[in-house]
C-alpha atoms as a PDB file:
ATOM      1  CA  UNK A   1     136.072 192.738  12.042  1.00  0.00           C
ATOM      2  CA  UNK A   2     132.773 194.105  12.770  1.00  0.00           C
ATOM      3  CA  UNK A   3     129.817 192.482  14.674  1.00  0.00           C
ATOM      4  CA  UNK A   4     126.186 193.615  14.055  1.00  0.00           C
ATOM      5  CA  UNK A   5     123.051 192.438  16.068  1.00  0.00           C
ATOM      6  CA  UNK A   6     119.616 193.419  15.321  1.00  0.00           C
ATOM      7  CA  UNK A   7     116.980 193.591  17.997  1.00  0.00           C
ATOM      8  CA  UNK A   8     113.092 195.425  17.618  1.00  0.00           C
ATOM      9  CA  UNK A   9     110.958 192.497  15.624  1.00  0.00           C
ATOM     10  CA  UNK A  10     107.811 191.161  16.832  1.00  0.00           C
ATOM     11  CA  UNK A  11     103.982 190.228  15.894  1.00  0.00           C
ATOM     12  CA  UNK A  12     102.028 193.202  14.814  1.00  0.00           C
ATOM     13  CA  UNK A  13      98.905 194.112  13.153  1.00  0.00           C
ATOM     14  CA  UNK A  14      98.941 195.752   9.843  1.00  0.00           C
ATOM     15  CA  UNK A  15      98.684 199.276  10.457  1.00  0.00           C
ATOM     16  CA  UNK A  16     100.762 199.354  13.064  1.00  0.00           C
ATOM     17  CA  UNK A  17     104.761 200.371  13.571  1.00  0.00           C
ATOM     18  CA  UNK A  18     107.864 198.628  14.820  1.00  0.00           C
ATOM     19  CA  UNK A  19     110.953 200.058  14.688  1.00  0.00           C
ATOM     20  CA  UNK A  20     114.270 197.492  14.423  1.00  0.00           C
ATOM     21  CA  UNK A  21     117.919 198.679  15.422  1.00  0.00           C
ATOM     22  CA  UNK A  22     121.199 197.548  14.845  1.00  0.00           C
ATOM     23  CA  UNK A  23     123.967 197.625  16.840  1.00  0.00           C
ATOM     24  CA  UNK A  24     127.401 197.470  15.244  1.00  0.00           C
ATOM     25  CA  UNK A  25     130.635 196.903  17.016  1.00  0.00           C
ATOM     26  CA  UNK A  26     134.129 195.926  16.370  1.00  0.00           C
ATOM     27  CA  UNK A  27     135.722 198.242  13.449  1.00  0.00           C
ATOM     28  CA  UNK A  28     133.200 200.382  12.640  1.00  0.00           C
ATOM     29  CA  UNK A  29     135.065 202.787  11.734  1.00  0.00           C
ATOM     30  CA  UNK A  30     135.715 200.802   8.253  1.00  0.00           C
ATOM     31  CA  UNK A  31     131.544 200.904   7.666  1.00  0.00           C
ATOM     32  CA  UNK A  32     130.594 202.528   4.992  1.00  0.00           C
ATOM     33  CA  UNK A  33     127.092 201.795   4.000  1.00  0.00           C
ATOM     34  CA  UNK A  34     124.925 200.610   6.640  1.00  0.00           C
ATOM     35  CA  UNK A  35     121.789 198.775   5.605  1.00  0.00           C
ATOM     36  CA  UNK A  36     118.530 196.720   5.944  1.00  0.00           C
ATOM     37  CA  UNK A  37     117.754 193.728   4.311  1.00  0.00           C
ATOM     38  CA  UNK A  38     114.682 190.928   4.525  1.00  0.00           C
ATOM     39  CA  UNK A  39     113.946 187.234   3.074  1.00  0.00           C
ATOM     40  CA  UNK A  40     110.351 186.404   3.146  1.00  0.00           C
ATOM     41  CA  UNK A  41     109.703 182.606   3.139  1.00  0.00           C
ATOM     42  CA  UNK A  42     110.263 180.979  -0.442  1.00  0.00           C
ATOM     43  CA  UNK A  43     111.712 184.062  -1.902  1.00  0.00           C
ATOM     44  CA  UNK A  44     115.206 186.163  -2.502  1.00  0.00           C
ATOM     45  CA  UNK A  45     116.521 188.483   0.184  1.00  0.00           C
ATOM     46  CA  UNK A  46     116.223 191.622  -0.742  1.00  0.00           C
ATOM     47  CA  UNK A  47     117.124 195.471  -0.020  1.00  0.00           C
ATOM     48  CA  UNK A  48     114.943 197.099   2.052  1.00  0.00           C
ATOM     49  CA  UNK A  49     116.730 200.445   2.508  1.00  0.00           C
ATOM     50  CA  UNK A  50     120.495 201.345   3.144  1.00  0.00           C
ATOM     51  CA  UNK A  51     122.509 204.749   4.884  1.00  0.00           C
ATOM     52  CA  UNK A  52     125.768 206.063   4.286  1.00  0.00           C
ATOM     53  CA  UNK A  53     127.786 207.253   6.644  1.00  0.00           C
ATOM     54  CA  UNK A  54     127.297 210.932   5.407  1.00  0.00           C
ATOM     55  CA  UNK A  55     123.874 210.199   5.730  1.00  0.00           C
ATOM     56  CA  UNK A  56     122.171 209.409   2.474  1.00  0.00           C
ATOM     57  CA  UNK A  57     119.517 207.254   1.932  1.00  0.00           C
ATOM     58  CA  UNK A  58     118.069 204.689  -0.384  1.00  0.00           C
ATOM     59  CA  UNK A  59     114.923 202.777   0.007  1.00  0.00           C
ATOM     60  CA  UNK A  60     113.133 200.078  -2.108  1.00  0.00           C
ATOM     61  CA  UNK A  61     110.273 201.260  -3.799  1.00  0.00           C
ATOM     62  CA  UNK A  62     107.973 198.867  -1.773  1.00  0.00           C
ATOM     63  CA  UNK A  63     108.566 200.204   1.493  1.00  0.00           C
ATOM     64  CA  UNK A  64     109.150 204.449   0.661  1.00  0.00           C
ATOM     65  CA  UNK A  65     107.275 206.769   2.328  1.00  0.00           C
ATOM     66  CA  UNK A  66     106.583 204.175   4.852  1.00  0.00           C
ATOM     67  CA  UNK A  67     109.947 203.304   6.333  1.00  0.00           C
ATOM     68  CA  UNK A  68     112.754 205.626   7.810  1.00  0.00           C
ATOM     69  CA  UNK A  69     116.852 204.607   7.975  1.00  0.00           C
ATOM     70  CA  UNK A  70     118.265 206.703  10.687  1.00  0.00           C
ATOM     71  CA  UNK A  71     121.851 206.258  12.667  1.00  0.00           C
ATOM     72  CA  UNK A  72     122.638 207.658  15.322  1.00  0.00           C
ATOM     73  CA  UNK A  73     126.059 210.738  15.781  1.00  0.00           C
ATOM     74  CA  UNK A  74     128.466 207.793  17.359  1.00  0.00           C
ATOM     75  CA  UNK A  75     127.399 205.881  13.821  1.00  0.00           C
ATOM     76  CA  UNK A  76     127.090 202.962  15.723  1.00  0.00           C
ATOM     77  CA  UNK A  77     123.049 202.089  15.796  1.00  0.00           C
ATOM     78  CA  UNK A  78     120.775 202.022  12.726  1.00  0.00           C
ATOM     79  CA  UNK A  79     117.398 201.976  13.089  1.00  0.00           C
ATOM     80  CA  UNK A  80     114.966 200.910  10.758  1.00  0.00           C
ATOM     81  CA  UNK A  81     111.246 202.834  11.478  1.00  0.00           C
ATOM     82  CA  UNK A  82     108.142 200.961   9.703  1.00  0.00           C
ATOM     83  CA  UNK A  83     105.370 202.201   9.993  1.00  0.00           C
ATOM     84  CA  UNK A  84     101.737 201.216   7.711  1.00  0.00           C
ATOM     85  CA  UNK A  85     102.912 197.747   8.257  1.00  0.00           C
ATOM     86  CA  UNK A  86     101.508 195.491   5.479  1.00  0.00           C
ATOM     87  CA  UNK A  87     101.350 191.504   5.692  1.00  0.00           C
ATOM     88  CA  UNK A  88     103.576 191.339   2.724  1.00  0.00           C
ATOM     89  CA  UNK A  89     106.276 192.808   4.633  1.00  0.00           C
ATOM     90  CA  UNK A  90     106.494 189.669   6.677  1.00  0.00           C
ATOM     91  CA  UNK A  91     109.982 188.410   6.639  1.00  0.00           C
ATOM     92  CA  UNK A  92     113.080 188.010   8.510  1.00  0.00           C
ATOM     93  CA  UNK A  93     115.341 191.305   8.588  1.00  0.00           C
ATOM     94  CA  UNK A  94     118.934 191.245   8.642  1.00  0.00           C
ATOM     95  CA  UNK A  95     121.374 194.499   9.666  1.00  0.00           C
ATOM     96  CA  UNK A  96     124.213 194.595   7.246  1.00  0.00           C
ATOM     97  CA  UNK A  97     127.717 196.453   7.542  1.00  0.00           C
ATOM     98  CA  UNK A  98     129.480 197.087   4.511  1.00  0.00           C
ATOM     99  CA  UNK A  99     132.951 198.081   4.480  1.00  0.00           C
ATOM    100  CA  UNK A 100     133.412 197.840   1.126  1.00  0.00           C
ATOM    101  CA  UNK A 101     135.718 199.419  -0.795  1.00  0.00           C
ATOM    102  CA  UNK A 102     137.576 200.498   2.260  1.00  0.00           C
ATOM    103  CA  UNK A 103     137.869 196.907   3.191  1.00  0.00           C
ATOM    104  CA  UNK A 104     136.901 193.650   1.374  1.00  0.00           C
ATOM    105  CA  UNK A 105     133.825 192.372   3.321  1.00  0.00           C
ATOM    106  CA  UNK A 106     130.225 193.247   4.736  1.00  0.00           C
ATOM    107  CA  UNK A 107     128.740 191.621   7.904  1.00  0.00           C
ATOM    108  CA  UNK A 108     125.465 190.035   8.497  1.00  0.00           C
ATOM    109  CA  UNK A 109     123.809 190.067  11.551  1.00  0.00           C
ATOM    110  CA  UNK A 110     121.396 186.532  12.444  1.00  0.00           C
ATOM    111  CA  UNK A 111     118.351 188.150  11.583  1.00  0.00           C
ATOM    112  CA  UNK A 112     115.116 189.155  13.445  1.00  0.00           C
ATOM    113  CA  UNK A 113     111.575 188.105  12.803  1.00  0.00           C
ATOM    114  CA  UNK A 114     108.777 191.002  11.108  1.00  0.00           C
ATOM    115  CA  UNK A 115     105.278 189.368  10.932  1.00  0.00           C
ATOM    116  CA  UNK A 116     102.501 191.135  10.258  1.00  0.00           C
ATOM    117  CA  UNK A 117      98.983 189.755  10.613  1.00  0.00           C
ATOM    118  CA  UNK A 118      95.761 191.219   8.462  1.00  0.00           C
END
């Protein structure tokens, strides 16, 4: 199994950065993707960017150029730099470890709160 928590939210202005990191533990040497997630009151989760263990990226097109994916050489933090910070990026972020296909499951951390006044 593998346990994630995410730390790094707060209150912020828009303009302003926070960066958010994960820390996975357990079997991480079965992650394979590593990503970022958020679920804004009333709507869908969604992805907000993801890293492979190799190191490539992907981010959603609402957040690029703005936000950096990063893990550190023991492959056991992710950090997700925002910086611009809009209100609209207001939601609760979840760390997720996917193990997939090397194993059958992903894990979800419990989430920590983004909320960005105007």
């Amino acid at each position: 199994q593998v346990q994630v928590v995410e730390s790094g939210g707060g209150l912020v202005q828009a303009g302003e950065s926070l960066r958010l990191s994960c820390l996975a533990s357990g079997n991480i040497f079965k992650i394979n993707i590593m990503g970022w997630y958020r679920q804004a009151p009333g709507k869908r989760r969604e992805t907000v960017a993801r890293i492979t263990m190799s190191g490539g990226t992907q981010y959603a097109d609402s957040v690029k150029g703005r936000f950096t994916i990063s893990m550190n050489g023991a492959k056991n933090m992710t950090y997700l730099q925002m910086n611009s910070l809009k209100p609209e990026d207001t939601a609760v972020y979840y760390c997720n470890a996917d193990t997939r296909p090397t194993d059958k499951y992903d894990y979800w951390g419990q989430g920590t709160q983004v909320t960005v006044s105007s």
